[in-house]
Coordinates of C-alpha atoms and ligand atoms in Angstrom, one line a residue:
X15 CA 0.0 0.0 0.0
X16 CA 1.7 3.2 -1.1
X17 CA 0.5 6.3 0.7
X18 CA 1.9 9.7 -0.2
X19 CA 4.3 10.6 2.6
X20 CA 2.8 14.0 3.0
X21 CA -0.6 12.5 3.5
X22 CA 0.6 10.0 6.0
X23 CA 2.5 12.7 7.9
X24 CA -0.7 14.8 8.1
X25 CA -2.6 11.8 9.4
X26 CA 0.0 11.2 12.1
X27 CA 0.4 14.7 13.3
X28 CA -1.9 17.7 13.6
X29 CA -4.9 16.6 11.5
X30 CA -7.8 15.3 13.4
X31 CA -9.3 12.3 11.5
X32 CA -13.0 11.6 11.8
X33 CA -12.1 8.1 12.9
X34 CA -9.4 5.5 13.4
X35 CA -10.4 1.9 13.0
X36 CA -8.1 -0.5 14.8
X37 CA -7.6 -3.9 12.9
X38 CA -8.3 -5.0 9.4
X39 CA -10.1 -8.3 10.2
X40 CA -13.7 -9.0 9.4
X41 CA -15.1 -6.2 11.6
X42 CA -12.5 -3.5 10.9
X43 CA -13.0 -4.0 7.1
X44 CA -16.7 -4.0 7.7
X45 CA -16.6 -0.8 9.6
X46 CA -14.5 0.8 6.9
X47 CA -17.0 -0.3 4.2
X48 CA -19.9 1.2 6.2
X49 CA -18.1 4.4 7.0
X50 CA -17.2 5.0 3.4
X51 CA -20.7 4.1 2.3
X52 CA -22.0 6.8 4.7
X53 CA -19.8 9.4 3.0
X54 CA -17.2 9.4 5.8
X55 CA -13.8 8.9 4.3
X56 CA -11.5 10.8 6.6
X57 CA -10.4 7.8 8.5
X58 CA -7.7 5.2 8.6
X59 CA -7.7 1.5 9.5
X60 CA -4.5 0.7 11.5
X61 CA -3.4 -2.9 11.0
X62 CA -0.4 -4.4 12.7
X63 CA 0.2 -7.1 10.1
X64 CA 1.0 -6.7 6.4
X65 CA -2.3 -8.1 5.0
X66 CA -6.0 -7.9 5.8
X67 CA -7.9 -10.8 7.2
X68 CA -7.3 -10.9 11.0
X69 CA -7.8 -14.4 12.4
X70 CA -8.3 -15.9 8.9
X71 CA -4.9 -14.4 7.9
X72 CA -3.3 -15.7 11.0
X73 CA -4.8 -19.2 11.3
X74 CA -3.3 -21.3 8.5
X75 CA -3.0 -24.6 10.4
X76 CA -4.0 -27.7 8.4
X77 CA -7.7 -28.2 8.4
X78 CA -8.6 -24.6 9.3
X79 CA -12.2 -24.0 8.3
X80 CA -15.3 -22.4 9.6
X81 CA -17.6 -24.4 11.9
X82 CA -20.5 -22.1 10.9
X83 CA -22.1 -22.5 7.5
X84 CA -20.4 -20.1 5.2
X85 CA -23.6 -18.6 3.8
X86 CA -24.2 -17.3 7.4
X87 CA -20.5 -16.5 8.1
X88 CA -20.2 -13.8 5.5
X89 CA -21.1 -10.2 5.2
X90 CA -24.8 -9.8 4.5
X91 CA -24.0 -7.1 2.0
X92 CA -21.4 -9.1 0.1
X93 CA -22.7 -12.6 -0.8
X94 CA -20.3 -15.2 -2.0
X95 CA -20.9 -18.4 -3.9
X96 CA -19.1 -20.7 -1.4
X97 CA -17.5 -23.9 -2.7
X98 CA -18.3 -25.8 0.5
X99 CA -21.0 -25.6 3.1
X100 CA -18.2 -24.9 5.7
X101 CA -15.6 -23.0 3.8
X102 CA -11.8 -23.6 4.4
X103 CA -9.8 -20.8 6.0
X104 CA -8.1 -20.1 2.6
X105 CA -11.4 -19.4 0.8
X106 CA -12.6 -17.2 3.7
X107 CA -9.4 -15.2 3.5
X108 CA -9.8 -14.9 -0.3
X109 CA -13.3 -13.7 0.3
X110 CA -12.2 -10.9 2.6
X111 CA -9.5 -9.9 0.2
X112 CA -12.0 -9.8 -2.7
X113 CA -14.4 -7.6 -0.7
X114 CA -11.5 -5.3 0.2
X115 CA -10.6 -5.0 -3.5
X116 CA -14.1 -4.6 -4.8
X117 CA -15.0 -1.9 -2.1
X118 CA -11.7 -0.1 -2.7
X119 CA -10.9 -0.3 1.1
X120 CA -7.1 -0.7 0.8
X121 CA -6.8 3.0 0.4
X122 CA -7.8 3.4 4.0
X123 CA -5.5 0.7 5.5
X124 CA -2.2 1.5 7.1
X125 CA -0.2 -1.7 7.5
X126 CA 2.5 -2.2 10.1
X127 CA 0.9 -0.1 12.8
X128 CA 0.5 -2.0 16.1
X129 CA -1.7 0.2 18.3
X130 CA -0.2 0.3 21.8
X131 CA -2.2 3.1 23.5
X132 CA -5.3 5.2 23.2
X133 CA -5.6 8.4 25.2
X134 CA -8.6 10.7 25.2
X135 CA -8.2 14.5 25.4
X136 CA -11.3 15.8 27.1
X137 CA -10.8 19.4 26.2
X138 CA -10.5 18.7 22.5
X139 CA -12.7 15.6 22.3
X140 CA -9.9 13.9 20.5
X141 CA -8.3 10.4 20.8
X142 CA -4.5 10.1 20.4
X143 CA -3.8 6.7 18.9
X144 CA -0.3 5.7 19.6
X145 CA 1.2 3.0 17.5
X146 CA 4.7 1.5 17.6
X147 CA 5.7 3.8 14.8
X148 CA 3.8 7.0 15.5
X149 CA 0.7 8.8 16.5
X150 CA -2.7 9.5 14.9
X151 CA -5.4 11.8 16.2
X152 CA -9.0 11.1 15.7
X153 CA -12.5 12.2 16.9
X154 CA -13.6 8.6 17.0
X155 CA -12.0 5.2 17.5
X156 CA -13.6 2.0 16.4
X157 CA -11.7 -0.8 18.2
X158 CA -11.9 -3.8 15.9
X159 CA -8.9 -5.7 17.3
X160 CA -10.8 -8.9 17.7
X161 CA -11.2 -10.9 20.9
X162 CA -9.1 -13.9 19.6
X163 CA -6.1 -12.1 18.1
X164 CA -3.4 -13.0 20.5
X165 CA -2.5 -16.7 20.7
X166 CA -1.8 -18.0 24.2
X167 CA 0.8 -20.6 25.0
X168 CA -0.2 -22.6 28.1
X169 CA 1.6 -21.7 31.3
X170 CA 2.8 -25.3 31.9
X171 CA 5.9 -25.7 34.1
X172 CA 9.0 -26.4 32.1
X173 CA 7.6 -25.4 28.7
X174 CA 10.6 -23.2 28.0
X175 CA 12.9 -26.3 28.6
X176 CA 11.4 -28.3 25.7
X177 CA 14.2 -29.2 23.3
X178 CA 12.0 -29.8 20.2
X179 CA 9.8 -27.5 18.3
X180 CA 6.8 -25.8 19.9
X181 CA 4.1 -24.4 17.6
X182 CA 0.8 -22.6 18.4
X183 CA -2.0 -23.5 16.0
X184 CA -2.5 -19.8 15.3
X185 CA 1.1 -19.2 14.5
X186 CA 1.4 -22.2 12.2
X187 CA 4.7 -22.9 10.3
X188 CA 4.2 -25.2 7.4
X189 CA 7.9 -25.9 6.9
X190 CA 8.2 -28.7 9.5
X191 CA 8.3 -32.2 8.1
X192 CA 6.4 -34.2 10.6
X193 CA 6.5 -37.6 8.7
X194 CA 9.1 -39.0 11.2
X195 CA 8.0 -37.1 14.2
X196 CA 6.0 -37.7 17.4
X197 CA 3.7 -34.8 17.7
X198 CA 2.0 -33.9 20.9
X199 CA -1.1 -31.9 20.6
X200 CA -2.3 -30.0 23.8
X201 CA -6.0 -29.0 23.7
X202 CA -9.1 -30.6 22.3
X203 CA -11.2 -27.5 21.4
X204 CA -12.6 -26.1 18.1
X205 CA -9.1 -25.7 16.6
X206 CA -7.8 -29.1 17.7
X207 CA -10.7 -31.1 16.3
X208 CA -9.9 -29.5 12.9
X209 CA -6.2 -29.9 13.1
X210 CA -5.8 -33.5 14.6
X211 CA -7.2 -35.4 11.7
X212 CA -4.7 -33.7 9.4
X213 CA -1.8 -34.3 11.8
X214 CA -2.7 -38.0 12.1
X215 CA -2.3 -38.2 8.3
X216 CA 1.1 -36.3 8.3
X217 CA 2.9 -37.4 11.4
X218 CA 4.5 -40.7 12.4
X219 CA 2.7 -40.5 15.8
X220 CA 0.2 -38.1 17.4
X221 CA -0.4 -37.9 21.1
X222 CA -3.5 -35.9 22.0
X223 CA -3.6 -34.4 25.5
X224 CA -7.2 -33.8 26.6
X225 CA -8.0 -31.9 29.7
X226 CA -11.8 -31.8 29.1
X227 CA -13.8 -33.8 26.7
X228 CA -16.1 -31.6 24.6
X229 CA -19.4 -32.3 22.9
X230 CA -18.9 -33.3 19.3
X231 CA -21.6 -33.4 16.6
X232 CA -21.0 -34.4 13.0
X233 CA -20.5 -31.4 10.8
X234 CA -21.6 -33.2 7.6
X235 CA -19.5 -30.9 5.4
X236 CA -19.9 -31.3 1.6
X237 CA -19.1 -29.3 -1.4
X238 CA -22.0 -26.9 -2.2
X239 CA -24.1 -28.9 -4.7
X240 CA -23.5 -27.6 -8.3
X241 CA -27.2 -27.0 -8.7
X242 CA -27.4 -24.8 -5.7
X243 CA -24.3 -22.9 -6.8
X244 CA -25.8 -22.4 -10.3
X245 CA -29.1 -21.2 -8.7
X246 CA -27.4 -18.8 -6.3
X247 CA -25.5 -17.4 -9.3
X248 CA -28.5 -16.9 -11.5
X249 CA -31.1 -16.0 -8.9
X250 CA -29.3 -14.3 -5.9
X251 CA -32.5 -14.1 -4.0
X252 CA -32.4 -17.9 -3.5
X253 CA -29.1 -17.4 -1.7
X254 CA -30.6 -14.8 0.5
X255 CA -33.5 -17.1 1.3
X256 CA -31.1 -19.9 2.1
X257 CA -29.2 -17.6 4.5
X258 CA -32.4 -16.5 6.1
X259 CA -33.5 -20.1 6.6
X260 CA -30.1 -21.0 8.1
X261 CA -30.4 -18.0 10.4
X262 CA -33.7 -19.3 11.7
X263 CA -32.4 -22.8 12.3
X264 CA -29.5 -21.4 14.1
X265 CA -31.7 -19.2 16.3
X266 CA -33.7 -22.3 17.2
X267 CA -30.5 -24.0 18.5
X268 CA -30.1 -21.1 21.0
X269 CA -32.9 -22.8 22.9
X270 CA -30.7 -25.9 23.3
X271 CA -27.3 -24.2 23.8
X272 CA -27.9 -20.9 25.6
X273 CA -30.4 -22.2 28.2
X274 CA -31.1 -25.6 29.7
X275 CA -34.2 -26.8 28.1
X276 CA -35.7 -30.1 26.8
X277 CA -33.8 -29.4 23.6
X278 CA -30.5 -29.4 25.5
X279 CA -31.2 -33.0 26.5
X280 CA -31.9 -33.8 22.9
X281 CA -28.5 -32.3 21.9
X282 CA -26.8 -34.3 24.6
X283 CA -28.5 -37.5 23.4
X284 CA -27.4 -36.8 19.9
X285 CA -23.8 -36.2 21.0
X286 CA -23.8 -39.5 22.9
X287 CA -25.4 -41.3 20.0
X288 CA -22.8 -40.0 17.6
X289 CA -20.0 -41.0 20.0
X290 CA -21.4 -44.5 20.2
X291 CA -21.7 -44.8 16.5
X292 CA -18.1 -43.7 16.0
X293 CA -16.2 -45.2 18.9
X294 CA -16.6 -48.9 19.8
X295 CA -14.2 -49.1 22.7
X296 CA -16.2 -48.4 25.9
X297 CA -13.1 -47.0 27.8
X298 CA -12.3 -44.6 25.0
X299 CA -16.0 -43.7 24.8
X300 CA -15.9 -42.9 28.5
X301 CA -12.8 -40.7 28.2
X302 CA -14.5 -38.8 25.4
X303 CA -17.8 -38.3 27.2
X304 CA -18.3 -34.7 28.4
X305 CA -19.3 -34.0 32.0
X306 CA -21.0 -30.7 31.4
X307 CA -24.1 -29.5 29.6
X308 CA -24.0 -29.0 25.8
X309 CA -23.4 -25.3 25.0
X310 CA -21.4 -24.6 28.2
X311 CA -18.3 -24.7 26.0
X312 CA -18.4 -24.2 22.3
X313 CA -19.9 -27.2 20.5
X314 CA -17.4 -29.1 18.4
X315 CA -18.4 -30.0 14.9
X316 CA -16.3 -32.6 13.1
X317 CA -16.8 -35.6 10.7
X318 CA -13.3 -37.0 11.3
X319 CA -12.1 -36.2 14.8
X320 CA -13.2 -39.5 16.4
X321 CA -11.9 -41.6 13.6
X322 CA -8.5 -39.8 13.8
X323 CA -8.3 -40.5 17.6
X324 CA -8.7 -44.1 16.8
X325 CA -6.0 -44.3 14.1
X326 CA -3.1 -46.7 14.8
X327 CA -0.7 -43.8 15.1
X328 CA -2.8 -41.7 17.5
X329 CA -3.0 -41.9 21.3
X330 CA -5.3 -40.0 23.6
X331 CA -3.8 -39.1 27.0
X332 CA -6.3 -37.8 29.6
X333 CA -4.0 -37.7 32.6
X334 CA -3.3 -34.0 33.5
X335 CA -0.1 -32.6 32.3
X336 CA 2.3 -32.2 35.2
X337 CA 5.2 -30.5 33.4
X338 CA 7.0 -30.3 30.1
X339 CA 10.7 -31.5 30.0
X340 CA 13.5 -31.5 27.5
X341 CA 12.2 -34.4 25.5
X342 CA 8.5 -34.6 26.1
X343 CA 5.5 -34.2 28.4
X344 CA 5.2 -35.6 31.9
X345 CA 1.7 -36.4 33.0
X346 CA 0.5 -36.6 36.7
X347 CA 0.8 -40.3 37.0
X348 CA 4.5 -40.0 36.4
X349 CA 4.9 -41.0 32.8
X350 CA 7.1 -39.0 30.5
X351 CA 5.7 -39.2 26.9
X352 CA 8.3 -38.5 24.2
X353 CA 7.5 -35.6 21.8
X354 CA 9.5 -34.1 18.9
X355 CA 7.1 -31.4 18.3
X356 CA 4.5 -29.9 20.6
X357 CA 1.5 -28.2 19.1
X358 CA -0.5 -26.0 21.4
X359 CA -4.2 -25.7 20.3
X360 CA -4.8 -23.9 23.5
X361 CA -6.7 -20.9 22.4
X362 CA -6.2 -17.3 22.9
X363 CA -5.6 -14.5 25.5
X364 CA -9.2 -13.5 25.2
X365 CA -9.8 -9.8 25.9
X366 CA -12.2 -10.3 28.8
X367 CA -10.2 -8.6 31.6
X368 CA -8.3 -6.0 29.7
X369 CA -8.1 -4.5 26.3
X370 CA -4.9 -5.5 24.5
X371 CA -3.6 -1.9 24.7
X372 CA -3.6 0.9 27.2
X373 CA -6.8 2.9 27.0
X374 CA -7.0 6.2 29.0
X375 CA -10.4 7.9 29.0
X376 CA -11.9 11.0 30.5
X377 CA -10.2 12.4 33.7
X378 CA -7.3 10.0 33.3
X379 CA -9.4 6.9 34.0
X380 CA -7.9 3.6 32.8
X381 CA -10.0 1.0 31.0
X382 CA -7.4 -1.6 31.8
X383 CA -8.0 -1.0 35.5
X384 CA -11.8 -0.7 35.2
X385 CA -12.0 -4.0 33.3
X386 CA -9.5 -5.8 35.5
X387 CA -12.2 -8.0 37.1
X388 CA -14.2 -8.4 33.9
X389 CA -15.0 -6.3 30.9
X390 CA -18.4 -4.6 30.5
X391 CA -19.9 -2.1 28.2
X392 CA -23.2 -0.6 27.1
X393 CA -24.7 -2.9 24.4
X394 CA -21.1 -4.3 24.0
X395 CA -20.2 -1.1 22.2
X396 CA -19.6 2.0 24.4
X397 CA -18.2 2.4 27.9
X398 CA -19.0 5.3 30.2
X399 CA -16.0 7.5 30.7
X400 CA -14.6 6.7 27.2
X401 CA -16.5 9.0 24.8
X402 CA -16.4 8.4 21.0
X403 CA -15.0 5.0 21.5
X404 CA -16.8 2.0 20.0
X405 CA -16.0 -1.7 20.2
X406 CA -16.8 -4.4 17.7
X407 CA -16.8 -7.9 19.3
X408 CA -16.7 -6.0 22.6
X409 CA -17.8 -7.3 26.0
X410 CA -20.8 -9.7 25.9
X411 CA -21.1 -9.7 22.2
X412 CA -20.5 -13.4 21.4
X413 CA -23.0 -16.0 20.3
X414 CA -22.6 -19.7 21.2
X415 CA -25.1 -20.8 18.6
X416 CA -24.8 -18.7 15.3
X417 CA -22.5 -16.6 13.2
X418 CA -20.6 -13.9 15.2
X419 CA -20.7 -11.8 12.0
X420 CA -24.4 -11.2 12.5
X421 CA -23.7 -9.6 15.8
X422 CA -20.6 -7.8 14.4
X423 CA -22.7 -6.1 11.6
X424 CA -25.2 -4.8 14.1
X425 CA -22.4 -3.3 16.1
X426 CA -20.8 -1.7 13.1
X427 CA -24.2 -0.2 12.1
X428 CA -24.7 1.2 15.6
X429 CA -21.1 2.7 15.8
X430 CA -21.3 4.2 12.3
X431 CA -24.7 5.6 13.1
X432 CA -23.3 7.4 16.3
X433 CA -20.4 8.7 14.3
X434 CA -22.7 10.0 11.6
X435 CA -24.8 11.7 14.2
X436 CA -21.6 13.4 15.7
X437 CA -20.6 14.5 12.2
X438 CA -24.0 15.9 11.3
X439 CA -24.4 17.7 14.5
X440 CA -20.7 18.7 14.8
X441 CA -20.5 17.2 18.3
X442 CA -17.4 17.1 20.2
X443 CA -18.3 14.0 22.1
X444 CA -20.9 11.4 22.7
X445 CA -20.6 9.3 25.8
X446 CA -22.9 6.6 27.2
X447 CA -24.2 7.6 30.6
X448 CA -23.2 5.5 33.5
X449 CA -26.9 5.0 34.4
X450 CA -27.7 3.6 31.0
X451 CA -24.6 1.3 31.2
X452 CA -25.4 0.0 34.6
X453 CA -29.0 -0.6 33.8
X454 CA -28.1 -2.5 30.7
X455 CA -25.5 -4.7 32.6
X456 CA -27.8 -5.5 35.4
X457 CA -30.3 -6.8 32.9
X458 CA -27.5 -8.6 31.0
X459 CA -25.9 -10.3 34.0
X460 CA -29.4 -11.3 35.3
X461 CA -29.9 -13.2 32.1
X462 CA -26.4 -14.6 32.0
X463 CA -26.8 -16.1 35.5
X464 CA -29.5 -18.4 34.0
X465 CA -27.4 -19.3 30.9
X466 CA -25.6 -22.5 30.3
X467 CA -22.3 -20.7 30.1
X468 CA -22.6 -19.6 33.8
X469 CA -24.3 -22.7 35.2
X470 CA -23.6 -25.5 32.8
X471 CA -21.0 -27.2 34.9
X472 CA -17.8 -26.3 32.9
X473 CA -15.0 -23.7 32.9
X474 CA -14.5 -22.1 29.6
X475 CA -12.7 -19.1 28.1
X476 CA -16.1 -17.3 28.2
X477 CA -15.7 -16.7 32.0
X478 CA -13.0 -14.9 34.0
X479 CA -11.2 -16.8 36.8
X480 CA -13.8 -15.4 39.2
X481 CA -16.7 -16.8 37.0
X482 CA -17.7 -13.5 35.6
X483 CA -19.1 -13.7 32.1
X484 CA -17.6 -10.9 30.0
X485 CA -17.9 -12.4 26.6
X486 CA -21.3 -13.8 25.7
X487 CA -24.6 -12.3 24.9
X488 CA -27.4 -14.3 26.6
X489 CA -30.1 -14.6 24.0
X490 CA -31.0 -14.9 20.4
X491 CA -29.2 -13.0 17.6
X492 CA -32.6 -11.4 16.9
X493 CA -32.8 -10.0 20.4
X494 CA -29.3 -8.5 20.2
X495 CA -30.1 -7.0 16.8
X496 CA -33.3 -5.5 18.1
X497 CA -31.3 -4.0 21.0
X498 CA -28.9 -2.4 18.6
X499 CA -31.5 -1.4 16.0
X500 CA -32.2 2.0 17.3
X501 CA -29.7 4.4 18.8
X502 CA -31.4 5.9 21.8
X503 CA -29.6 9.2 22.4
X504 CA -31.3 9.5 25.8
X505 CA -28.7 7.1 27.2
X506 CA -25.9 9.4 26.0
X507 CA -24.2 12.5 27.3
X508 CA -23.0 14.9 24.6
X509 CA -20.9 18.0 24.2
X510 CA -21.5 20.2 21.2
X511 CA -24.9 20.9 19.7
X512 CA -27.1 17.9 20.6
X513 CA -30.3 20.0 20.8
X514 CA -31.2 19.3 17.3
X515 CA -29.9 15.7 17.1
X516 CA -31.9 13.5 14.8
X517 CA -32.7 9.9 15.6
X518 CA -31.8 7.2 13.1
X519 CA -35.4 7.0 12.1
X520 CA -35.3 10.6 11.3
X521 CA -37.4 11.7 14.3
X522 CA -36.3 14.7 16.3
X523 CA -34.9 13.7 19.6
X524 CA -35.2 15.9 22.7
X525 CA -31.8 16.6 24.1
X526 CA -30.6 13.8 26.4
X527 CA -31.5 15.0 30.0
X528 CA -27.9 14.4 31.2
X529 CA -26.5 16.4 28.3
X530 CA -28.9 19.2 28.9
X531 CA -27.5 19.5 32.4
X532 CA -23.9 19.7 31.1
X533 CA -22.2 22.9 30.4
X534 CA -21.7 23.2 26.6
X535 CA -17.9 23.2 26.9
X536 CA -17.5 19.8 28.8
X537 CA -18.7 18.0 31.8
Ligands
NAP58 P1 -10.2 -23.2 23.1 O1 -11.6 -23.4 22.7 O2 -9.9 -22.2 24.2 O3 -9.6 -24.6 23.5 C1 -8.3 -24.7 24.1 C2 -8.1 -26.1 24.4 O4 -6.8 -26.2 25.0 C3 -9.1 -26.7 25.3 O5 -9.3 -28.1 25.1 C4 -8.4 -26.5 26.7 O6 -8.8 -27.4 27.7 C5 -6.9 -26.8 26.3 N1 -6.0 -26.2 27.2 C6 -5.7 -24.9 27.4 N2 -4.8 -24.8 28.3 C7 -4.4 -26.0 28.6 C8 -3.4 -26.5 29.5 N3 -2.6 -25.7 30.3 N4 -3.3 -27.8 29.7 C9 -4.0 -28.7 28.9 N5 -5.0 -28.2 28.1 C10 -5.1 -26.9 27.9 O7 -9.3 -22.7 21.9 P2 -9.5 -23.0 20.3 O8 -9.8 -24.4 20.1 O9 -8.4 -22.4 19.6 O10 -10.8 -22.2 20.0 C11 -11.0 -20.9 20.5 C12 -12.1 -20.2 19.9 O11 -11.8 -19.9 18.6 C13 -13.4 -21.1 19.7 O12 -14.1 -21.1 20.9 C14 -14.1 -20.4 18.6 O13 -14.8 -19.3 19.0 C15 -12.9 -20.0 17.7 N6 -12.7 -21.0 16.7 C16 -13.5 -21.0 15.7 C17 -13.4 -21.9 14.7 C18 -14.4 -21.9 13.6 O14 -14.4 -22.8 12.9 N7 -15.2 -20.9 13.5 C19 -12.3 -22.8 14.7 C20 -11.4 -22.7 15.7 C21 -11.6 -21.8 16.7 P3 -10.1 -27.1 28.6 O15 -11.3 -27.4 27.7 O16 -10.0 -28.0 29.8 O17 -9.9 -25.7 29.0

């Protein structure tokens, strides 16, 4: 991406951009598209890597694919004729790159900028965005850094002593010949069930270390039938109908996975039946039988995981890992298992107790400190004390039953709407009120307490160590979308000219009561 130096210098120094978007993954690119469609083009997307694509750029492990049907796991405004029901990672990345090209989004992206700090200047109503190479100033910041951007190696004693190769699934290096290697895989989550069948085909031996058995259902992946592809091509409305039908089916599954209902028992029965049909050995079946309710952790969808575990060159170890030594992994019963390569499919440093950068808001408050015991926000997007800052995939924005992109699009619309309102009304700042935020979170946490994530008998990355749920939205995607459909300015405090603010529906809003009490300059 070549940017005229003078232009970039202007961005970095005195010029106040309308917005900085952090991250060029699905949500950052989506935000850029919607901003430019709304006629806002004085913004940049800061991306620490050298390519767009976020998690789909980073995750290139063998078998990487989406476990949500691709028709649903794509932008609603940019349909794609997917080759498979569950597209591979490479096709998803190509899709993102195509959308970026077609929408001419690269002109906004500044690669090689790792954002390390955000600081809000209350007098100016401006964020200073500090990257490892410079500074940008902007009225608004859309934080689209993604909750699963930073891979986490497990803190197992002795890990640094290991004499072989250690890889993380999200930092895959394809240049290792595994054909004569014993490969240890730590983890049996969504990533591992995709990766292990491929490793079993590539490596001499694979030893899988399972801490918790998950619920597995068949994915039943196939190529998209040629007839369907032709139909989608000729009559795009049929693809929209298919998407809508899939959306409804997924919504139904919330009844099984978000709450404990009769449908939950049906899912458990289906999981046990699938396990019985795939695994003959009763002891292995027992080891693979989950001890928590379906939905408490992410459901695992795979057609070949159980078969891979039973391959002659694969072994499942369920003893807890005690430590890692120079030549392998020691389990609690005192056996040392040799390994040439250790692959950690151990997930991410999920942003549930701190943002991945320092964020300093009004009056010097620190979001890192405020979120230390668990992240929270208003509608997952705004946080009181941090005006003009919007999160995508923010606190409590995750689904357990459908495509996260549906939630993400609603967040982008909401954030872009607020930014448009600020632009139209020439506002210096818009900040959610603490009252609105507290009311929302009281409602949210009340519902979460009854959800399977909080009470389904498991520990997952959805919860903090104290059991606080800072990640998931407790309900249907339809409910979430409805909550975000209308921007209610009564929940916001403003500086600038809010008196004539227009609601998204075009109705005149009376000034937010809190805003009316505020002196025009700043609270
Ligand atoms: P994950 O769900 O967090 O699973 C990590 C696995 O590593 C778990 O089995 C965990 O065991 C195990 N583990 C972690 N630390 C360990 C330790 N110290 N010792 C032993 N085992 C340890 O991570 P992931 O599989 O990478 O998936 C993360 C998220 O990425 C998913 O929930 C999903 O949202 C997303 N994802 C999506 C797709 C997709 O197709 N859309 C694919 C992959 C990932 P415990 O269960 O006992 O904690």
